[in-house]
Tab-separated table of C-alpha atoms in Angstrom:
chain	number	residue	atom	x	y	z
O	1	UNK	CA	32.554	-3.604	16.113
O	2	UNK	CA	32.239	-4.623	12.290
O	3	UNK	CA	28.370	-4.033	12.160
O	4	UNK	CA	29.168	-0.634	13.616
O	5	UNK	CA	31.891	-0.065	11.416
O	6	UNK	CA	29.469	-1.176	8.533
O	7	UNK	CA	26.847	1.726	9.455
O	8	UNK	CA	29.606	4.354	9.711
O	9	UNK	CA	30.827	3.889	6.750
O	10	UNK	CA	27.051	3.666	5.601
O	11	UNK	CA	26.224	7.264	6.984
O	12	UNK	CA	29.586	8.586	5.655
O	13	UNK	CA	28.225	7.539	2.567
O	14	UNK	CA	24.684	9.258	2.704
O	15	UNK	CA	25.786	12.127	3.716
O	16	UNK	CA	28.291	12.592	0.758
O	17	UNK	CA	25.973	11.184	-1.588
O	18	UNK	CA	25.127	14.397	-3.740
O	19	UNK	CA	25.953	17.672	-4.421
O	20	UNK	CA	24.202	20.876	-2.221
O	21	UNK	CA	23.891	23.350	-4.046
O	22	UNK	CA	20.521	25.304	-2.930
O	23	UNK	CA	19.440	26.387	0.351
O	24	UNK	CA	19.040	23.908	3.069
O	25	UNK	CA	16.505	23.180	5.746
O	26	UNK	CA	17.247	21.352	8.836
O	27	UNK	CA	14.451	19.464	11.273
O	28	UNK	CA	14.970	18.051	14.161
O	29	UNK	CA	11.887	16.166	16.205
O	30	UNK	CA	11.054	12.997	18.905
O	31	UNK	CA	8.346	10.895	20.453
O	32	UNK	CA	8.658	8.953	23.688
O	33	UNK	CA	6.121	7.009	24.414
O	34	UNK	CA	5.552	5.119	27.356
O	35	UNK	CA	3.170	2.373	28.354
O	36	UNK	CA	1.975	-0.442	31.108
O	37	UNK	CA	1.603	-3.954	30.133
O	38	UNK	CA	-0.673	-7.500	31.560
O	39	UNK	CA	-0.855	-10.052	29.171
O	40	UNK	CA	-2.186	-13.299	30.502
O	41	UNK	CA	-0.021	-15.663	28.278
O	42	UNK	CA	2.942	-14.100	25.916
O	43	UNK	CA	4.340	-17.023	25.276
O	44	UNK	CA	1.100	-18.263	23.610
O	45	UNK	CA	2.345	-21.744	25.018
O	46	UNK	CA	-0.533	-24.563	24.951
O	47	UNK	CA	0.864	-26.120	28.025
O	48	UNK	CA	0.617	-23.676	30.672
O	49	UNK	CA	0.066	-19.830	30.647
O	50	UNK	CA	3.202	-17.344	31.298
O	51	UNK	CA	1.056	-14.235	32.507
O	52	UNK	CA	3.638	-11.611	32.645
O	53	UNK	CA	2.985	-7.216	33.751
O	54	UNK	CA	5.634	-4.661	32.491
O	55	UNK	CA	6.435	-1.168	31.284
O	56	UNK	CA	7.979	-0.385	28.052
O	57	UNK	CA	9.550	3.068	27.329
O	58	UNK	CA	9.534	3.864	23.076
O	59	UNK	CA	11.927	7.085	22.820
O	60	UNK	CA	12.405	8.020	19.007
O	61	UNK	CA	14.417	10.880	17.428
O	62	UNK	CA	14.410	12.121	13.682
O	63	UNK	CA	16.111	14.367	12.209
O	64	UNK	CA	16.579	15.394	8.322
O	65	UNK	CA	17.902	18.010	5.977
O	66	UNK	CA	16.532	18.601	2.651
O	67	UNK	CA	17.317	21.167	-0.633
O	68	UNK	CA	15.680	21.370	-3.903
O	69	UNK	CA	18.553	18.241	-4.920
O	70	UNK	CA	19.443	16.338	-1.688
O	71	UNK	CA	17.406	15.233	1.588
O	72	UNK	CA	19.413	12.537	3.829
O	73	UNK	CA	16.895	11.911	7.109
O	74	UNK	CA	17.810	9.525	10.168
O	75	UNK	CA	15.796	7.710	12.863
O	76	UNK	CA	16.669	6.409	15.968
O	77	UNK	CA	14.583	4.191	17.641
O	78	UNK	CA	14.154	2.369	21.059
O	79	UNK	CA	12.055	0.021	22.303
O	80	UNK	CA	13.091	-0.881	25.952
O	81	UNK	CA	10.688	-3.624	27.883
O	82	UNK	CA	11.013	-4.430	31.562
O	83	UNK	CA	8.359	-7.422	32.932
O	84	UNK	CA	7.998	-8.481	36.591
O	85	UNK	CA	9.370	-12.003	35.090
O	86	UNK	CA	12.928	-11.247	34.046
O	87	UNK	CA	13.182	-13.639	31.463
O	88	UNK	CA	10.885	-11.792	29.440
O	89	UNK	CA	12.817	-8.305	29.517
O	90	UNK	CA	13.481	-7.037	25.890
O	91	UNK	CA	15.477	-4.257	24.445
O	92	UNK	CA	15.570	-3.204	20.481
O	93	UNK	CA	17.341	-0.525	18.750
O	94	UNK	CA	17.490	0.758	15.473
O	95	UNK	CA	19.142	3.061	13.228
O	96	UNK	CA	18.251	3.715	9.917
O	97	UNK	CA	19.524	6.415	6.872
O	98	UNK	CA	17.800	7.657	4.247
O	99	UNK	CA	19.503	9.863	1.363
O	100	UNK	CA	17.619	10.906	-2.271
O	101	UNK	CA	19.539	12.816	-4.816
O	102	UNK	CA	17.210	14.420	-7.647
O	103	UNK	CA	17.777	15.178	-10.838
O	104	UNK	CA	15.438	17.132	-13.415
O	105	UNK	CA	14.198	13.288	-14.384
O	106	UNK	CA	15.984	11.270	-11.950
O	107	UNK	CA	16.078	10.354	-8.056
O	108	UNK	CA	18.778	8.291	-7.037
O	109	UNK	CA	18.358	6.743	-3.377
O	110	UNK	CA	20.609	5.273	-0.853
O	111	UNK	CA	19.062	3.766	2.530
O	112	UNK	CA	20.555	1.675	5.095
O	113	UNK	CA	20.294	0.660	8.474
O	114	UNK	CA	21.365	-1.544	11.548
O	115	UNK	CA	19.248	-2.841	14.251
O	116	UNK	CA	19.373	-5.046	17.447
O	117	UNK	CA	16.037	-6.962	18.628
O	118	UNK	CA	14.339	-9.142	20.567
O	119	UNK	CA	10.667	-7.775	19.945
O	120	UNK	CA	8.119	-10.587	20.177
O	121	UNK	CA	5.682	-8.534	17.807
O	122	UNK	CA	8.712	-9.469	15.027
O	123	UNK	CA	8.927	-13.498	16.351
O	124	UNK	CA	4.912	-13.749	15.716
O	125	UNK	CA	4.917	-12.157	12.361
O	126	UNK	CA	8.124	-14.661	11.574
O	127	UNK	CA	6.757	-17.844	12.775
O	128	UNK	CA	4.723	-17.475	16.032
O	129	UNK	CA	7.619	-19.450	18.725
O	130	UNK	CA	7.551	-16.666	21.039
O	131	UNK	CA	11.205	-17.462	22.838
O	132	UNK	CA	12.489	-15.301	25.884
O	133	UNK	CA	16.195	-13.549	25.091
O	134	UNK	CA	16.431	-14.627	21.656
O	135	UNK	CA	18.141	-11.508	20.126
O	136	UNK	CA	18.572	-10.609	16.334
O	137	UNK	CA	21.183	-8.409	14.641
O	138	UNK	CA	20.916	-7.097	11.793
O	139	UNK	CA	21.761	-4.824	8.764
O	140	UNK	CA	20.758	-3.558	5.287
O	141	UNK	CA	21.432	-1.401	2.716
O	142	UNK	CA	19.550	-0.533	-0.711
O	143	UNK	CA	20.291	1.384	-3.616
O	144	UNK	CA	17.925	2.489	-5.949
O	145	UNK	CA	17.371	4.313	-9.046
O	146	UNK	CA	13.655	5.993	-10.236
O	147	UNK	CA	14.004	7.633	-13.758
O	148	UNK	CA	10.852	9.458	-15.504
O	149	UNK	CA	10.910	7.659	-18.706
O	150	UNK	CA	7.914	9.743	-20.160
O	151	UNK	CA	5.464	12.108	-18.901
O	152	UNK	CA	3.496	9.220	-17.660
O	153	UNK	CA	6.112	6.479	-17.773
O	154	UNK	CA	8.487	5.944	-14.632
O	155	UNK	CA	10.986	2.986	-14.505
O	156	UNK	CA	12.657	1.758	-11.109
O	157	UNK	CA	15.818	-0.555	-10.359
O	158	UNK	CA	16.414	-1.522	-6.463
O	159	UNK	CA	19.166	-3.504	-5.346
O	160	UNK	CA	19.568	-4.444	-1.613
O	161	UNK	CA	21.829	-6.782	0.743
O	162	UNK	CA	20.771	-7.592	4.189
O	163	UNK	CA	21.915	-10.016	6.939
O	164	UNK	CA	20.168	-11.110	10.029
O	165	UNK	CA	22.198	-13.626	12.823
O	166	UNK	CA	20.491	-14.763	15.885
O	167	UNK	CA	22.404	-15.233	19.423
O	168	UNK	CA	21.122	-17.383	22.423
O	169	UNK	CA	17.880	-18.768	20.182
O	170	UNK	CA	16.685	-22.354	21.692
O	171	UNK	CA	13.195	-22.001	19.462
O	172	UNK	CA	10.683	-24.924	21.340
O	173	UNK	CA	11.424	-28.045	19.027
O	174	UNK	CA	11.802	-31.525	20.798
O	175	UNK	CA	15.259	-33.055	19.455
O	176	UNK	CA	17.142	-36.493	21.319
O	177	UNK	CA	20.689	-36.535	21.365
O	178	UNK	CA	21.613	-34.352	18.264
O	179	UNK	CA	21.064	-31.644	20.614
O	180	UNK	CA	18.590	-28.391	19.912
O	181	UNK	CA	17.301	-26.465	16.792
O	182	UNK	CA	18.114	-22.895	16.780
O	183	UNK	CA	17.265	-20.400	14.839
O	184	UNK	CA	18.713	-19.808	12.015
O	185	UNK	CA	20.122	-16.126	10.184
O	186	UNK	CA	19.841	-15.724	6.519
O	187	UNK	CA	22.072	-13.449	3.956
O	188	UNK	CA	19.371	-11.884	1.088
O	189	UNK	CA	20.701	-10.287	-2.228
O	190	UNK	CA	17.630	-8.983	-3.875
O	191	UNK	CA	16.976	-6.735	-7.602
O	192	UNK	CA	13.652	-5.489	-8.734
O	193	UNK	CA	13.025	-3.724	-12.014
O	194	UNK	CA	9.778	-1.809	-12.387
O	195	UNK	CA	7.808	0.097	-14.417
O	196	UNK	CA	4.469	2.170	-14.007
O	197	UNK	CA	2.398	3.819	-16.318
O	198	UNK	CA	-0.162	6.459	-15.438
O	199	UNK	CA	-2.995	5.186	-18.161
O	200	UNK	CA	-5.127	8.093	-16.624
O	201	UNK	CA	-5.520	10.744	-13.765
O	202	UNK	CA	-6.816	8.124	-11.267
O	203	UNK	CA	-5.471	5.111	-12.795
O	204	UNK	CA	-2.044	3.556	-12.464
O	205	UNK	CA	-0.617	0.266	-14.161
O	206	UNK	CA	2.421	-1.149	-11.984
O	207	UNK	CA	4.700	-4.084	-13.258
O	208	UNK	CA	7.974	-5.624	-11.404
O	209	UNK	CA	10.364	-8.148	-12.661
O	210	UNK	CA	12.175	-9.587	-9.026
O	211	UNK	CA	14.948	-11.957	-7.802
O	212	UNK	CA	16.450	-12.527	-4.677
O	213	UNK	CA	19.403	-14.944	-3.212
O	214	UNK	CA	18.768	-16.261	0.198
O	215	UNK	CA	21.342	-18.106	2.038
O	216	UNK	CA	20.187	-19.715	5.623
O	217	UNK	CA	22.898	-19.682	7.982
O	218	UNK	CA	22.076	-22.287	10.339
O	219	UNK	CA	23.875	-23.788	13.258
O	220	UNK	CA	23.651	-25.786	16.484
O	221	UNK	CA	23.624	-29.797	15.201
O	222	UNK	CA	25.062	-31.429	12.387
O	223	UNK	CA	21.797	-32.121	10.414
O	224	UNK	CA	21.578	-28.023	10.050
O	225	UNK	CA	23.800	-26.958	6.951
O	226	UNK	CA	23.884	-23.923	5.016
O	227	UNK	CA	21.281	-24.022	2.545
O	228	UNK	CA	20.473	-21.602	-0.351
O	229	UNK	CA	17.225	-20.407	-2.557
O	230	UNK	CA	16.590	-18.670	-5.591
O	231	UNK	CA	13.630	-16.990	-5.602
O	232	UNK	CA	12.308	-15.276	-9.118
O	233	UNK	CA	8.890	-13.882	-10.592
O	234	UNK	CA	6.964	-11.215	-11.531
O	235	UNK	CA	4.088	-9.247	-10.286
O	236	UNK	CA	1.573	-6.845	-12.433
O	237	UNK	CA	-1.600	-4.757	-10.364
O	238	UNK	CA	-2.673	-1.191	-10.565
O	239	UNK	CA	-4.193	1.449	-8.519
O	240	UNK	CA	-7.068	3.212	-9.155
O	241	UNK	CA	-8.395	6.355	-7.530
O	242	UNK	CA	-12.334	6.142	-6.863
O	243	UNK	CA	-12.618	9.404	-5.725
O	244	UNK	CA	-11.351	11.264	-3.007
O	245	UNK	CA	-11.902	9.503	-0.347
O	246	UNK	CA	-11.865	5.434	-1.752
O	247	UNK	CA	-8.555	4.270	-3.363
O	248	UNK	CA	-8.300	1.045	-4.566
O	249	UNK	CA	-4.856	-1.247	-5.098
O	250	UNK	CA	-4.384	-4.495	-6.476
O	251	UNK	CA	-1.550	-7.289	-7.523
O	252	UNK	CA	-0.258	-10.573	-8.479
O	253	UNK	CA	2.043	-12.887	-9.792
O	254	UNK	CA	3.786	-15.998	-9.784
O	255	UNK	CA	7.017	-16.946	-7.525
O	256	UNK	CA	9.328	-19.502	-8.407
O	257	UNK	CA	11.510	-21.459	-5.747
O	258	UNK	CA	14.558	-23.040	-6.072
O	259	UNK	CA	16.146	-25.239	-3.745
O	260	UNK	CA	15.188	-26.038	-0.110
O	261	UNK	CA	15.836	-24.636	3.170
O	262	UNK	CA	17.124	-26.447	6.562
O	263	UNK	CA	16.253	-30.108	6.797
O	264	UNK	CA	16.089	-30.907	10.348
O	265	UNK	CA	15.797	-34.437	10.283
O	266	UNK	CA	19.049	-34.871	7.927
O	267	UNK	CA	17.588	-35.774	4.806
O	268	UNK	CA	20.716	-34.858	1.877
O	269	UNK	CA	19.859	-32.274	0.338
O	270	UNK	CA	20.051	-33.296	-3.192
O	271	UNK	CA	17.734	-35.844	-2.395
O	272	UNK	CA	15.043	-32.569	-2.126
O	273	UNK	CA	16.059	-30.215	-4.174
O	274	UNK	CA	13.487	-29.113	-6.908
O	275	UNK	CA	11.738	-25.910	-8.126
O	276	UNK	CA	8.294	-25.090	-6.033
O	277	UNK	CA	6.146	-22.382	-7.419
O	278	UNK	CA	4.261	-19.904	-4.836
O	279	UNK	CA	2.617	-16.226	-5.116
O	280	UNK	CA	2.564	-12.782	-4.827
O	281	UNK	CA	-0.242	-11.252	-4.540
O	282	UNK	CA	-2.470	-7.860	-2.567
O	283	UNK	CA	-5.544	-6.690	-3.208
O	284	UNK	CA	-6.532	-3.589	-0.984
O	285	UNK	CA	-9.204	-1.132	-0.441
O	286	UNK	CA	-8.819	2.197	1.789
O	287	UNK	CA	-11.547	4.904	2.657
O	288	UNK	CA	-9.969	8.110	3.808
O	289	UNK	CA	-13.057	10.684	5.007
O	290	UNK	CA	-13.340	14.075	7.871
O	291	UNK	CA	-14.352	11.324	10.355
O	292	UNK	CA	-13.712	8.171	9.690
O	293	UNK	CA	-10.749	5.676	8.175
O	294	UNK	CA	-11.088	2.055	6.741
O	295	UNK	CA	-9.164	0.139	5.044
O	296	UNK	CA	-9.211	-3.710	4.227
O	297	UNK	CA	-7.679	-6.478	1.937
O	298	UNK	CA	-5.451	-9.436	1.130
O	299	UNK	CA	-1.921	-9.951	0.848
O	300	UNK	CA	0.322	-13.117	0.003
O	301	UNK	CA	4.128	-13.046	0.371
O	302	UNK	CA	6.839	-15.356	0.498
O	303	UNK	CA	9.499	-14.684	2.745
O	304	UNK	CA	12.107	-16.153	4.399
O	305	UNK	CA	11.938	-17.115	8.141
O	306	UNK	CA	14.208	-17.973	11.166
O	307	UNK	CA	13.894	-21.593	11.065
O	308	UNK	CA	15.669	-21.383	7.418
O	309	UNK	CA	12.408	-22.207	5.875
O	310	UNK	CA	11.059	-19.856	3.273
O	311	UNK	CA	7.393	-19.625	3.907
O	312	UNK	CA	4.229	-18.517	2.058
O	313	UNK	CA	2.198	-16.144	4.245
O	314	UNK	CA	-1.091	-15.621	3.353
O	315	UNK	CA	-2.983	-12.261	5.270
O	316	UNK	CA	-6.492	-11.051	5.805
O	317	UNK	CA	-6.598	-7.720	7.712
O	318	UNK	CA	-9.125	-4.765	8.217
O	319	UNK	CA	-8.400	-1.693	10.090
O	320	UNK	CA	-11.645	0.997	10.814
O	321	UNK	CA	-11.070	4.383	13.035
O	322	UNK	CA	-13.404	6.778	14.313
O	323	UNK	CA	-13.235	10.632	15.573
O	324	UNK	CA	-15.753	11.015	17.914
O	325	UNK	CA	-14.632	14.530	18.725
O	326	UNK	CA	-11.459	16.667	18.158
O	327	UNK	CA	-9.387	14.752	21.046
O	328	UNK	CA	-11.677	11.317	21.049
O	329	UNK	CA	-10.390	8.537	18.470
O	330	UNK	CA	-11.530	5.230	18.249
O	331	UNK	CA	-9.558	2.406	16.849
O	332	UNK	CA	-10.625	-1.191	15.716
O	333	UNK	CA	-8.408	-3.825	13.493
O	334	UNK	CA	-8.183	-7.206	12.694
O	335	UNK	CA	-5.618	-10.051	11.443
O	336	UNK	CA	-6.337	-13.443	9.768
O	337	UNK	CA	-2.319	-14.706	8.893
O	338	UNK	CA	-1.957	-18.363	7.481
O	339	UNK	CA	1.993	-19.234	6.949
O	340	UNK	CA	3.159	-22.291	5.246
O	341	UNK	CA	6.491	-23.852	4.378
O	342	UNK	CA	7.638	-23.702	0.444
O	343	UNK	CA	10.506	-25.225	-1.281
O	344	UNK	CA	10.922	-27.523	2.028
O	345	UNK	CA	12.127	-31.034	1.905
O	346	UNK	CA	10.294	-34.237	2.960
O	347	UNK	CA	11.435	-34.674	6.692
O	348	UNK	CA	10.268	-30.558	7.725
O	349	UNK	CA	6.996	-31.144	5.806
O	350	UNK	CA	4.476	-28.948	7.551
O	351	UNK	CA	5.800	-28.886	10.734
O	352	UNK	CA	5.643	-25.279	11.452
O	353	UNK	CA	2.524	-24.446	9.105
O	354	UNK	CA	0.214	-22.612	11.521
O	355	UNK	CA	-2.978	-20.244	11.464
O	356	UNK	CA	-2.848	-16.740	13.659
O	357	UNK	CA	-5.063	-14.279	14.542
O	358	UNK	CA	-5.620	-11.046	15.788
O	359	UNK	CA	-7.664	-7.996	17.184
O	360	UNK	CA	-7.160	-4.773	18.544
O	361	UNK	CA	-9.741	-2.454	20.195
O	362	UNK	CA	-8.054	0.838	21.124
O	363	UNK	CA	-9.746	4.351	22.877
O	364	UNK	CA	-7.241	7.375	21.779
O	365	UNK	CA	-7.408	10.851	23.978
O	366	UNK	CA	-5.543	13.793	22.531
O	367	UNK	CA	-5.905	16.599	24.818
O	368	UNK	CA	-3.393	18.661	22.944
O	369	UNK	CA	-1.366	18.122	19.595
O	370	UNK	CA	1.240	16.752	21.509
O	371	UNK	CA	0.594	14.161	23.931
O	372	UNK	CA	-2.115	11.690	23.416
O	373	UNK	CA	-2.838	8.882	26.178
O	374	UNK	CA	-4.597	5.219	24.983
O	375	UNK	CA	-5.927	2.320	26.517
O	376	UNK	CA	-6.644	-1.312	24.553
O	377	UNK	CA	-7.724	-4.714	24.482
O	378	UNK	CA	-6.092	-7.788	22.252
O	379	UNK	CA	-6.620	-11.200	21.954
O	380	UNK	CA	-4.201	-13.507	20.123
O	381	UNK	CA	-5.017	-17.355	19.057
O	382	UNK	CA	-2.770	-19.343	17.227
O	383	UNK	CA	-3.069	-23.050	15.733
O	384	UNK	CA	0.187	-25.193	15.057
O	385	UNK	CA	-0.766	-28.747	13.103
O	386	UNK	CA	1.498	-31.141	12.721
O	387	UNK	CA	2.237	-34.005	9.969
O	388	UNK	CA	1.120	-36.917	11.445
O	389	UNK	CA	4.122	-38.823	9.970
O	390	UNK	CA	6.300	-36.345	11.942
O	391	UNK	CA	4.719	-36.850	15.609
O	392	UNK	CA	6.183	-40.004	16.433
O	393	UNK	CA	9.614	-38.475	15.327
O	394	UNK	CA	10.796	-37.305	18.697
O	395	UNK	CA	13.665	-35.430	16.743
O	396	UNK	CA	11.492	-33.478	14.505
O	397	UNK	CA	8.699	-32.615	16.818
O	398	UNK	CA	7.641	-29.474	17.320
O	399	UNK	CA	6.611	-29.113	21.312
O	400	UNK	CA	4.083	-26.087	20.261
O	401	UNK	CA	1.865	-27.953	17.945
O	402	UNK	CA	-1.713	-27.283	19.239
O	403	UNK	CA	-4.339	-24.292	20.159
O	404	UNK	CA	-3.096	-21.042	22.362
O	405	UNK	CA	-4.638	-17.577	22.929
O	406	UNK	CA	-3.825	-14.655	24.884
O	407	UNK	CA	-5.671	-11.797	26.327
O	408	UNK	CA	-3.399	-8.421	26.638
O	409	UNK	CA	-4.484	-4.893	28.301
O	410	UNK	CA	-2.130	-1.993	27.584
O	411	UNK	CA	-2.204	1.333	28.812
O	412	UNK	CA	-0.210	3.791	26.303
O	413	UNK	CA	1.176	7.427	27.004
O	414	UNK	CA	3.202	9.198	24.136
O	415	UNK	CA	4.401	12.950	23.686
O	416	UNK	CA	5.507	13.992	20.383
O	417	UNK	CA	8.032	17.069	20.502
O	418	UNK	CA	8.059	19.551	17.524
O	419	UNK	CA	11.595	19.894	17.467
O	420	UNK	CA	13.630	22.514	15.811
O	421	UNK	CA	13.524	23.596	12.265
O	422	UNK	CA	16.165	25.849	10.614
O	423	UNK	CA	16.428	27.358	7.015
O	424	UNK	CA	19.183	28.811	5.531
């Protein structure tokens, strides 16, 4: 009831954020998409395989209203899964709020949104321990600011505030008598100041000054207390326009780390704190033609993860479509992801550093506008290693360390309605 009370007072908020004072247009529109489901092992465990069929049904609703001052949108989203093995049945929800008020040389935003989720597409991207009926909550909100400094100058200042809790989240790490590891929520204040600078007509300069608070909020033994980082940097890149069909974007900049996050095996924590530097970076190019779509590149983050470990995630990824005819669409992408812990004390070491990877090969139909029906392939392989100082520690071991893979076959229908559009 708080969290809901939260996002009321949230959309109460958005929708009095402004003033109307020109002619309005409303929109209304939905997708639902539905789809059948094998995949030979989801768990990705290297023990034994948990092969699993299902359906999922994706219904979605938008719906927005916009004037020459003030456009507030909203999104609804589910994602409902249903597998022949119960334990694998998954429902997420999501509701998210969008408002920008403009000015002749301002735009002042205000977004928000609360979700509920068990998606396993979310755990693998986090930290690849694919756990049955481990379900998240969480909430946001974000204020920003955009002013137009100069005809080719723009500064930006976004705040934003979200917390994430987990309920019934056993996450696959050997322990003795302390009990289990769970998962573990965090609470994130983050502030960015940017600035970019149109040097030319096809080329941008981009700089941003961050920081962000993360607190990990960490329960189920003793040896898991509340822990808190400071994370601070800068990043500088540009984007350049080739021509018009090649863009190309690129980034960087250093990340500095302060503090440490849970220590499992119940090492003080003033015995590890210390200042760890890490990096932002992307580099990105993206071919936009009649026919054909590509785009490839490199990204490095730091982020903080469900184990209350703040981890440095480094990504490879190319993505390459082809229209073979007005309703035929072929789809090909690939992943390379490479996560390690940062700002971690001695006794959690590399224990969860792992390698993932990816593909997708998709074949699209679109009869009509509306309704388009697709079948694809993907395989999945992931890699845990573990310190060898931490394997004989039966309280710190992790039970996934190893090679998995999984094959997946999915059969997709979706139908996207037009909705209703009014002026006034």
């Amino acid at each position: 009831m708080y969290y809901r009370r939260k996002m009321a007072m949230l959309a109460l908020a958005c929708i009095g954020f402004g003033k109307d004072v020109a002619a309005a247009e409303w929109e209304v529109k939905g997708d639902l998409g539905q789809q059948l489901e094998y995949n030979d092992n989801i768990s990705l465990n290297t023990i034994r395989k948990d092969s699993v069929a299902g359906y999922v049904l994706r219904p979605s609703l938008q719906a927005s209203r916009k004037t020459e001052v003030l456009d507030i949108a909203f999104e609804g989203l589910g994602d409902i899964r249903r597998y022949d093995d119960s334990n694998w049945d998954c429902d997420n929800y999501s509701l998210s709020l969008n408002n920008q008020y403009k000015t002749k040389r301002s735009v002042y935003g205000l977004s928000g949104g609360y979700s509920i989720s068990c998606s396993y597409a979310q755990q693998i991207t986090d930290t690849g321990l694919l756990v049955p009926n481990s379900q998240s909550e969480q909430y946001r909100i974000e204020p920003s600011w955009a002013w137009q400094w100069t005809e080719r100058d723009k500064l930006s200042l976004i705040g934003s505030y979200s917390k994430t809790s987990y309920r019934n989240s056993f996450v696959g790490v050997a322990f003795n008598n302390q009990g289990s590891l769970n998962f573990s929520g965090n609470e994130t204040y983050a502030v960015s100041l940017g600035e970019s600078h149109e040097w030319s007509r096809r080329l941008t300069l981009t700089g941003n000054l961050f920081y962000s608070n993360i607190k990990y909020t960490g329960f189920g033994i003793s040896a898991l207390n509340a822990t808190t980082q400071n994370l601070f940097g800068f990043v500088l890149g540009g984007n350049y326009e080739i021509d018009e069909n090649w863009s190309f974007n690129v980034g960087g900049g250093p990340v500095w780390v302060d503090g440490v996050g849970q220590n499992f095996g119940g090492v003080s924590q003033e015995q590890n704190s210390s200042v760890s530097l890490g990096s932002k970076a992307n580099i990105d190019v993206t071919y936009d033609g009649k026919l054909t779509k590509f785009s490839a590149g490199y990204s490095n983050s730091i982020d903080p993860s469900s184990l209350g470990q703040t981890l440095q995630n480094h990504n490879v990824f190319a993505n390459y479509s082809y229209r073979f005819t007005q309703h035929l669409l072929l789809d090909l992408s690939g992943n390379f992801s490479n996560n390690q812990s940062i700002g971690g004390g001695q006794s959690t070491g590399s224990q969860f550093d792992r390698t993932y990877f990816t593909t997708v090969a998709g074949i699209a139909w679109e009869p009509t506008r509306n309704w388009q029906l697709k079948g694809s392939y993907v395989y999945s392989w992931q890699d845990y290693q573990q310190d060898q100082n931490l394997q004989n520690l039966q309280n710190l071991r992790n039970i996934n360390v190893g090679t998995s893979h999984s094959n997946a076959v999915m059969l997709f229908l979706n139908y996207s309605w037009d909705g209703i559009q009014r002026s006034r």
